[in-house]
Structures are given as C-alpha cells and as structure tokens.
Amino acid sequence: MQVRLRTVRFLKRHPLATLALMAVSFIGLGLVSVNLAMLLSANFQLLWQHGWLAVMNGALEQLIELVVHGVLALLLYIVFKLCEKLLVEKLSNTSDPNP
C-alpha cells in the first residue's frame, strides 16, 4: 500500500517521468499485443482439431504463454491509463497556486 501511494505521489510531482512511463507502457502494450488475438485463435483451432496430439506437441504450453502475454498487456494498459489520468489532472488543474 505504501509503495503504491509513494509511486502515485512521485508521478504527480514529476510529469515528465509520468509521460516517460506512459510512453514505455504504450510501446510495451503494442509489442505484447501484436497478433495476440490471431495467435490465440490459431492455438484454439489447433487444440480443437488435433486434441491430445497438439497438447503433447506443446500447444497447451503455448496457450498458457499467450494468456500470460494477455495479462501483461492488461497490466501495461492499466499503467498507461493511470499515467493518462495523472497527466490530465495535472494539465487541467486551473486553480491558482499562489492565492
């Protein structure tokens, strides 16, 4: 809990670091999710058509790897959205810092 709060506070105080993290998570999301849907579809089709033979040849391991890639893509998207929220809040803050 403390680490999360410290991280958010740091990102709120350093918008350039937030932008850099946002860019890294966006690029990572793109790299992880490229062809993910097509590979999952092909893997399911292979398992459906060849059953146990496909499992013995590693199709189940590949399916697990694809699911892990999907979860990683989701986590990268969450980081991207957090950074987006913090930057929008920072940029849209119209209160006068020197009252």
GROMACS .gro file of N, CA, C and O in nm:
model
  396
    1MET      N    1   0.083  -0.120   0.000
    1MET     CA    2   0.000   0.000   0.000
    1MET      C    3   0.087   0.126   0.000
    1MET      O    4   0.060   0.218  -0.074
    2GLN      N    5   0.191   0.128   0.083
    2GLN     CA    6   0.279   0.244   0.091
    2GLN      C    7   0.353   0.267  -0.041
    2GLN      O    8   0.371   0.380  -0.083
    3VAL      N    9   0.395   0.158  -0.104
    3VAL     CA   10   0.470   0.170  -0.230
    3VAL      C   11   0.380   0.231  -0.337
    3VAL      O   12   0.422   0.320  -0.412
    4ARG      N   13   0.256   0.188  -0.341
    4ARG     CA   14   0.162   0.241  -0.440
    4ARG      C   15   0.140   0.390  -0.419
    4ARG      O   16   0.144   0.469  -0.513
    5LEU      N   17   0.119   0.431  -0.294
    5LEU     CA   18   0.097   0.573  -0.265
    5LEU      C   19   0.220   0.656  -0.296
    5LEU      O   20   0.209   0.765  -0.353
    6ARG      N   21   0.338   0.605  -0.262
    6ARG     CA   22   0.461   0.677  -0.293
    6ARG      C   23   0.482   0.690  -0.444
    6ARG      O   24   0.526   0.795  -0.492
    7THR      N   25   0.449   0.584  -0.516
    7THR     CA   26   0.464   0.588  -0.662
    7THR      C   27   0.370   0.692  -0.723
    7THR      O   28   0.412   0.771  -0.808
    8VAL      N   29   0.245   0.693  -0.680
    8VAL     CA   30   0.149   0.790  -0.734
    8VAL      C   31   0.191   0.932  -0.698
    8VAL      O   32   0.185   1.023  -0.781
    9ARG      N   33   0.237   0.953  -0.575
    9ARG     CA   34   0.283   1.087  -0.536
    9ARG      C   35   0.402   1.131  -0.621
    9ARG      O   36   0.410   1.247  -0.664
   10PHE      N   37   0.496   1.039  -0.644
   10PHE     CA   38   0.611   1.071  -0.727
   10PHE      C   39   0.566   1.109  -0.868
   10PHE      O   40   0.613   1.208  -0.925
   11LEU      N   41   0.475   1.029  -0.925
   11LEU     CA   42   0.429   1.057  -1.060
   11LEU      C   43   0.351   1.188  -1.068
   11LEU      O   44   0.359   1.259  -1.169
   12LYS      N   45   0.279   1.224  -0.962
   12LYS     CA   46   0.208   1.351  -0.962
   12LYS      C   47   0.305   1.469  -0.959
   12LYS      O   48   0.279   1.573  -1.018
   13ARG      N   49   0.416   1.452  -0.889
   13ARG     CA   50   0.514   1.562  -0.877
   13ARG      C   51   0.604   1.572  -0.999
   13ARG      O   52   0.666   1.677  -1.021
   14HIS      N   53   0.619   1.466  -1.075
   14HIS     CA   54   0.712   1.465  -1.188
   14HIS      C   55   0.638   1.427  -1.316
   14HIS      O   56   0.639   1.310  -1.358
   15PRO      N   57   0.578   1.524  -1.382
   15PRO     CA   58   0.500   1.493  -1.502
   15PRO      C   59   0.583   1.438  -1.618
   15PRO      O   60   0.533   1.359  -1.698
   16LEU      N   61   0.709   1.474  -1.628
   16LEU     CA   62   0.792   1.419  -1.735
   16LEU      C   63   0.820   1.270  -1.713
   16LEU      O   64   0.822   1.192  -1.809
   17ALA      N   65   0.840   1.232  -1.588
   17ALA     CA   66   0.857   1.090  -1.556
   17ALA      C   67   0.728   1.015  -1.585
   17ALA      O   68   0.731   0.901  -1.635
   18THR      N   69   0.616   1.077  -1.556
   18THR     CA   70   0.486   1.016  -1.585
   18THR      C   71   0.469   0.997  -1.735
   18THR      O   72   0.425   0.891  -1.781
   19LEU      N   73   0.506   1.098  -1.812
   19LEU     CA   74   0.497   1.089  -1.958
   19LEU      C   75   0.589   0.979  -2.011
   19LEU      O   76   0.551   0.903  -2.100
   20ALA      N   77   0.709   0.970  -1.956
   20ALA     CA   78   0.803   0.866  -1.999
   20ALA      C   79   0.749   0.726  -1.967
   20ALA      O   80   0.754   0.636  -2.052
   21LEU      N   81   0.694   0.709  -1.847
   21LEU     CA   82   0.636   0.580  -1.809
   21LEU      C   83   0.516   0.548  -1.898
   21LEU      O   84   0.496   0.434  -1.938
   22MET      N   85   0.439   0.650  -1.930
   22MET     CA   86   0.323   0.632  -2.018
   22MET      C   87   0.369   0.585  -2.156
   22MET      O   88   0.310   0.495  -2.215
   23ALA      N   89   0.474   0.645  -2.208
   23ALA     CA   90   0.527   0.607  -2.340
   23ALA      C   91   0.580   0.464  -2.338
   23ALA      O   92   0.554   0.385  -2.431
   24VAL      N   93   0.654   0.430  -2.233
   24VAL     CA   94   0.708   0.293  -2.222
   24VAL      C   95   0.596   0.191  -2.214
   24VAL      O   96   0.600   0.086  -2.280
   25SER      N   97   0.492   0.220  -2.134
   25SER     CA   98   0.381   0.125  -2.122
   25SER      C   99   0.303   0.115  -2.253
   25SER      O  100   0.259   0.007  -2.291
   26PHE      N  101   0.291   0.225  -2.326
   26PHE     CA  102   0.221   0.222  -2.456
   26PHE      C  103   0.298   0.136  -2.555
   26PHE      O  104   0.239   0.053  -2.626
   27ILE      N  105   0.429   0.155  -2.562
   27ILE     CA  106   0.511   0.076  -2.653
   27ILE      C  107   0.511  -0.071  -2.612
   27ILE      O  108   0.499  -0.161  -2.696
   28GLY      N  109   0.522  -0.096  -2.480
   28GLY     CA  110   0.517  -0.234  -2.431
   28GLY      C  111   0.385  -0.301  -2.463
   28GLY      O  112   0.381  -0.418  -2.502
   29LEU      N  113   0.276  -0.227  -2.447
   29LEU     CA  114   0.143  -0.280  -2.480
   29LEU      C  115   0.136  -0.317  -2.627
   29LEU      O  116   0.085  -0.424  -2.663
   30GLY      N  117   0.189  -0.231  -2.711
   30GLY     CA  118   0.190  -0.261  -2.854
   30GLY      C  119   0.272  -0.384  -2.888
   30GLY      O  120   0.230  -0.468  -2.967
   31LEU      N  121   0.388  -0.396  -2.825
   31LEU     CA  122   0.474  -0.512  -2.852
   31LEU      C  123   0.413  -0.642  -2.804
   31LEU      O  124   0.421  -0.745  -2.872
   32VAL      N  125   0.352  -0.639  -2.687
   32VAL     CA  126   0.296  -0.761  -2.629
   32VAL      C  127   0.170  -0.804  -2.703
   32VAL      O  128   0.146  -0.923  -2.722
   33SER      N  129   0.090  -0.708  -2.746
   33SER     CA  130  -0.040  -0.743  -2.801
   33SER      C  131  -0.042  -0.763  -2.952
   33SER      O  132  -0.145  -0.797  -3.008
   34VAL      N  133   0.072  -0.745  -3.018
   34VAL     CA  134   0.077  -0.765  -3.163
   34VAL      C  135   0.041  -0.911  -3.193
   34VAL      O  136   0.101  -1.004  -3.141
   35ASN      N  137  -0.057  -0.927  -3.276
   35ASN     CA  138  -0.103  -1.059  -3.321
   35ASN      C  139  -0.152  -1.150  -3.208
   35ASN      O  140  -0.170  -1.269  -3.230
   36LEU      N  141  -0.174  -1.097  -3.089
   36LEU     CA  142  -0.217  -1.182  -2.977
   36LEU      C  143  -0.350  -1.250  -3.007
   36LEU      O  144  -0.365  -1.371  -2.984
   37ALA      N  145  -0.445  -1.178  -3.059
   37ALA     CA  146  -0.576  -1.237  -3.089
   37ALA      C  147  -0.565  -1.344  -3.198
   37ALA      O  148  -0.627  -1.451  -3.188
   38MET      N  149  -0.484  -1.316  -3.301
   38MET     CA  150  -0.469  -1.416  -3.408
   38MET      C  151  -0.399  -1.541  -3.357
   38MET      O  152  -0.436  -1.653  -3.393
   39LEU      N  153  -0.297  -1.525  -3.273
   39LEU     CA  154  -0.226  -1.641  -3.220
   39LEU      C  155  -0.315  -1.723  -3.127
   39LEU      O  156  -0.312  -1.846  -3.130
   40LEU      N  157  -0.395  -1.655  -3.045
   40LEU     CA  158  -0.489  -1.727  -2.958
   40LEU      C  159  -0.590  -1.805  -3.041
   40LEU      O  160  -0.619  -1.922  -3.012
   41SER      N  161  -0.642  -1.743  -3.144
   41SER     CA  162  -0.739  -1.810  -3.230
   41SER      C  163  -0.676  -1.932  -3.297
   41SER      O  164  -0.738  -2.040  -3.301
   42ALA      N  165  -0.556  -1.916  -3.349
   42ALA     CA  166  -0.488  -2.028  -3.414
   42ALA      C  167  -0.457  -2.140  -3.315
   42ALA      O  168  -0.471  -2.259  -3.348
   43ASN      N  169  -0.421  -2.103  -3.193
   43ASN     CA  170  -0.392  -2.203  -3.091
   43ASN      C  171  -0.517  -2.281  -3.054
   43ASN      O  172  -0.513  -2.404  -3.042
   44PHE      N  173  -0.629  -2.211  -3.035
   44PHE     CA  174  -0.755  -2.279  -3.004
   44PHE      C  175  -0.796  -2.372  -3.118
   44PHE      O  176  -0.842  -2.485  -3.095
   45GLN      N  177  -0.780  -2.325  -3.241
   45GLN     CA  178  -0.814  -2.407  -3.357
   45GLN      C  179  -0.726  -2.532  -3.363
   45GLN      O  180  -0.775  -2.642  -3.390
   46LEU      N  181  -0.598  -2.517  -3.335
   46LEU     CA  182  -0.506  -2.631  -3.333
   46LEU      C  183  -0.548  -2.732  -3.226
   46LEU      O  184  -0.553  -2.853  -3.251
   47LEU      N  185  -0.578  -2.681  -3.106
   47LEU     CA  186  -0.621  -2.770  -2.999
   47LEU      C  187  -0.753  -2.839  -3.034
   47LEU      O  188  -0.771  -2.959  -3.005
   48TRP      N  189  -0.843  -2.767  -3.095
   48TRP     CA  190  -0.974  -2.824  -3.129
   48TRP      C  191  -0.960  -2.933  -3.236
   48TRP      O  192  -1.023  -3.037  -3.228
   49GLN      N  193  -0.877  -2.907  -3.336
   49GLN     CA  194  -0.864  -3.001  -3.448
   49GLN      C  195  -0.780  -3.123  -3.413
   49GLN      O  196  -0.808  -3.233  -3.460
   50HIS      N  197  -0.676  -3.106  -3.332
   50HIS     CA  198  -0.581  -3.216  -3.311
   50HIS      C  199  -0.578  -3.268  -3.168
   50HIS      O  200  -0.509  -3.366  -3.140
   51GLY      N  201  -0.647  -3.202  -3.078
   51GLY     CA  202  -0.665  -3.252  -2.943
   51GLY      C  203  -0.537  -3.288  -2.870
   51GLY      O  204  -0.445  -3.207  -2.856
   52TRP      N  205  -0.532  -3.413  -2.823
   52TRP     CA  206  -0.422  -3.459  -2.738
   52TRP      C  207  -0.288  -3.452  -2.809
   52TRP      O  208  -0.185  -3.423  -2.747
   53LEU      N  209  -0.285  -3.478  -2.938
   53LEU     CA  210  -0.160  -3.471  -3.014
   53LEU      C  211  -0.102  -3.330  -3.009
   53LEU      O  212   0.019  -3.312  -2.991
   54ALA      N  213  -0.189  -3.229  -3.020
   54ALA     CA  214  -0.144  -3.090  -3.011
   54ALA      C  215  -0.094  -3.058  -2.871
   54ALA      O  216   0.007  -2.987  -2.855
   55VAL      N  217  -0.162  -3.111  -2.769
   55VAL     CA  218  -0.118  -3.088  -2.630
   55VAL      C  219   0.020  -3.149  -2.610
   55VAL      O  220   0.108  -3.088  -2.549
   56MET      N  221   0.042  -3.269  -2.662
   56MET     CA  222   0.172  -3.335  -2.647
   56MET      C  223   0.282  -3.260  -2.721
   56MET      O  224   0.399  -3.269  -2.683
   57ASN      N  225   0.247  -3.187  -2.824
   57ASN     CA  226   0.346  -3.112  -2.901
   57ASN      C  227   0.365  -2.969  -2.852
   57ASN      O  228   0.431  -2.889  -2.917
   58GLY      N  229   0.304  -2.934  -2.740
   58GLY     CA  230   0.330  -2.805  -2.678
   58GLY      C  231   0.224  -2.698  -2.697
   58GLY      O  232   0.247  -2.583  -2.661
   59ALA      N  233   0.109  -2.732  -2.751
   59ALA     CA  234   0.006  -2.631  -2.775
   59ALA      C  235  -0.050  -2.577  -2.644
   59ALA      O  236  -0.085  -2.458  -2.636
   60LEU      N  237  -0.057  -2.661  -2.542
   60LEU     CA  238  -0.109  -2.614  -2.413
   60LEU      C  239  -0.010  -2.516  -2.348
   60LEU      O  240  -0.052  -2.414  -2.292
   61GLU      N  241   0.118  -2.544  -2.357
   61GLU     CA  242   0.219  -2.452  -2.306
   61GLU      C  243   0.213  -2.318  -2.380
   61GLU      O  244   0.224  -2.211  -2.320
   62GLN      N  245   0.194  -2.326  -2.510
   62GLN     CA  246   0.182  -2.204  -2.589
   62GLN      C  247   0.058  -2.125  -2.549
   62GLN      O  248   0.062  -2.002  -2.539
   63LEU      N  249  -0.051  -2.194  -2.521
   63LEU     CA  250  -0.173  -2.127  -2.478
   63LEU      C  251  -0.151  -2.055  -2.346
   63LEU      O  252  -0.193  -1.940  -2.329
   64ILE      N  253  -0.082  -2.120  -2.254
   64ILE     CA  254  -0.052  -2.056  -2.124
   64ILE      C  255   0.035  -1.933  -2.145
   64ILE      O  256   0.012  -1.828  -2.084
   65GLU      N  257   0.135  -1.942  -2.231
   65GLU     CA  258   0.220  -1.826  -2.262
   65GLU      C  259   0.138  -1.712  -2.322
   65GLU      O  260   0.159  -1.595  -2.288
   66LEU      N  261   0.045  -1.744  -2.410
   66LEU     CA  262  -0.038  -1.641  -2.471
   66LEU      C  263  -0.129  -1.574  -2.368
   66LEU      O  264  -0.149  -1.452  -2.372
   67VAL      N  265  -0.181  -1.651  -2.275
   67VAL     CA  266  -0.264  -1.594  -2.168
   67VAL      C  267  -0.180  -1.503  -2.080
   67VAL      O  268  -0.223  -1.393  -2.042
   68VAL      N  269  -0.057  -1.543  -2.049
   68VAL     CA  270   0.034  -1.458  -1.970
   68VAL      C  271   0.063  -1.329  -2.045
   68VAL      O  272   0.065  -1.220  -1.986
   69HIS      N  273   0.084  -1.338  -2.175
   69HIS     CA  274   0.105  -1.217  -2.256
   69HIS      C  275  -0.018  -1.127  -2.252
   69HIS      O  276  -0.006  -1.004  -2.249
   70GLY      N  277  -0.135  -1.187  -2.253
   70GLY     CA  278  -0.258  -1.109  -2.243
   70GLY      C  279  -0.269  -1.036  -2.110
   70GLY      O  280  -0.308  -0.919  -2.105
   71VAL      N  281  -0.233  -1.104  -2.002
   71VAL     CA  282  -0.236  -1.040  -1.869
   71VAL      C  283  -0.132  -0.928  -1.862
   71VAL      O  284  -0.159  -0.821  -1.808
   72LEU      N  285  -0.014  -0.952  -1.918
   72LEU     CA  286   0.089  -0.848  -1.922
   72LEU      C  287   0.040  -0.727  -2.002
   72LEU      O  288   0.061  -0.613  -1.960
   73ALA      N  289  -0.026  -0.751  -2.112
   73ALA     CA  290  -0.081  -0.641  -2.192
   73ALA      C  291  -0.184  -0.563  -2.110
   73ALA      O  292  -0.187  -0.439  -2.115
   74LEU      N  293  -0.266  -0.633  -2.035
   74LEU     CA  294  -0.365  -0.566  -1.950
   74LEU      C  295  -0.297  -0.481  -1.843
   74LEU      O  296  -0.338  -0.366  -1.819
   75LEU      N  297  -0.193  -0.532  -1.780
   75LEU     CA  298  -0.121  -0.455  -1.679
   75LEU      C  299  -0.056  -0.331  -1.739
   75LEU      O  300  -0.058  -0.222  -1.679
   76LEU      N  301   0.001  -0.345  -1.857
   76LEU     CA  302   0.061  -0.229  -1.925
   76LEU      C  303  -0.045  -0.126  -1.960
   76LEU      O  304  -0.022  -0.006  -1.951
   77TYR      N  305  -0.164  -0.172  -1.997
   77TYR     CA  306  -0.274  -0.080  -2.027
   77TYR      C  307  -0.316  -0.004  -1.901
   77TYR      O  308  -0.343   0.116  -1.906
   78ILE      N  309  -0.320  -0.075  -1.788
   78ILE     CA  310  -0.358  -0.010  -1.662
   78ILE      C  311  -0.255   0.097  -1.625
   78ILE      O  312  -0.292   0.207  -1.581
   79VAL      N  313  -0.127   0.068  -1.642
   79VAL     CA  314  -0.023   0.168  -1.615
   79VAL      C  315  -0.040   0.288  -1.708
   79VAL      O  316  -0.031   0.403  -1.665
   80PHE      N  317  -0.068   0.261  -1.835
   80PHE     CA  318  -0.091   0.369  -1.931
   80PHE      C  319  -0.208   0.457  -1.888
   80PHE      O  320  -0.199   0.580  -1.889
   81LYS      N  321  -0.318   0.395  -1.848
   81LYS     CA  322  -0.436   0.472  -1.807
   81LYS      C  323  -0.411   0.550  -1.679
   81LYS      O  324  -0.460   0.663  -1.664
   82LEU      N  325  -0.335   0.495  -1.585
   82LEU     CA  326  -0.300   0.568  -1.464
   82LEU      C  327  -0.220   0.693  -1.499
   82LEU      O  328  -0.250   0.802  -1.451
   83CYS      N  329  -0.120   0.676  -1.583
   83CYS     CA  330  -0.038   0.791  -1.624
   83CYS      C  331  -0.123   0.894  -1.698
   83CYS      O  332  -0.108   1.015  -1.676
   84GLU      N  333  -0.213   0.847  -1.782
   84GLU     CA  334  -0.301   0.939  -1.854
   84GLU      C  335  -0.386   1.020  -1.756
   84GLU      O  336  -0.397   1.142  -1.767
   85LYS      N  337  -0.442   0.953  -1.656
   85LYS     CA  338  -0.525   1.021  -1.557
   85LYS      C  339  -0.446   1.126  -1.481
   85LYS      O  340  -0.491   1.239  -1.463
   86LEU      N  341  -0.327   1.090  -1.437
   86LEU     CA  342  -0.244   1.184  -1.361
   86LEU      C  343  -0.204   1.304  -1.446
   86LEU      O  344  -0.205   1.418  -1.398
   87LEU      N  345  -0.169   1.281  -1.572
   87LEU     CA  346  -0.130   1.392  -1.659
   87LEU      C  347  -0.249   1.483  -1.691
   87LEU      O  348  -0.235   1.605  -1.694
   88VAL      N  349  -0.364   1.424  -1.714
   88VAL     CA  350  -0.483   1.506  -1.742
   88VAL      C  351  -0.519   1.590  -1.621
   88VAL      O  352  -0.552   1.708  -1.633
   89GLU      N  353  -0.511   1.529  -1.503
   89GLU     CA  354  -0.538   1.607  -1.381
   89GLU      C  355  -0.439   1.722  -1.366
   89GLU      O  356  -0.476   1.833  -1.332
   90LYS      N  357  -0.312   1.694  -1.394
   90LYS     CA  358  -0.208   1.796  -1.382
   90LYS      C  359  -0.230   1.908  -1.484
   90LYS      O  360  -0.221   2.027  -1.451
   91LEU      N  361  -0.260   1.872  -1.607
   91LEU     CA  362  -0.277   1.972  -1.712
   91LEU      C  363  -0.408   2.050  -1.700
   91LEU      O  364  -0.416   2.164  -1.743
   92SER      N  365  -0.510   1.989  -1.641
   92SER     CA  366  -0.639   2.056  -1.633
   92SER      C  367  -0.659   2.128  -1.501
   92SER      O  368  -0.765   2.188  -1.479
   93ASN      N  369  -0.561   2.126  -1.414
   93ASN     CA  370  -0.572   2.196  -1.285
   93ASN      C  371  -0.565   2.346  -1.312
   93ASN      O  372  -0.463   2.399  -1.352
   94THR      N  373  -0.677   2.413  -1.287
   94THR     CA  374  -0.685   2.557  -1.315
   94THR      C  375  -0.680   2.641  -1.188
   94THR      O  376  -0.696   2.762  -1.194
   95SER      N  377  -0.660   2.576  -1.074
   95SER     CA  378  -0.654   2.653  -0.950
   95SER      C  379  -0.524   2.735  -0.946
   95SER      O  380  -0.421   2.692  -0.995
   96ASP      N  381  -0.531   2.850  -0.886
   96ASP     CA  382  -0.416   2.939  -0.877
   96ASP      C  383  -0.323   2.888  -0.768
   96ASP      O  384  -0.362   2.878  -0.652
   97PRO      N  385  -0.198   2.853  -0.800
   97PRO     CA  386  -0.106   2.802  -0.699
   97PRO      C  387  -0.064   2.907  -0.599
   97PRO      O  388  -0.019   2.875  -0.490
   98ASN      N  389  -0.076   3.035  -0.634
   98ASN     CA  390  -0.039   3.146  -0.543
   98ASN      C  391  -0.162   3.231  -0.514
   98ASN      O  392  -0.183   3.333  -0.575
   99PRO      N  393  -0.244   3.189  -0.414
   99PRO     CA  394  -0.367   3.264  -0.388
   99PRO      C  395  -0.342   3.401  -0.331
   99PRO      O  396  -0.244   3.437  -0.281
   0.00000   0.00000   0.00000
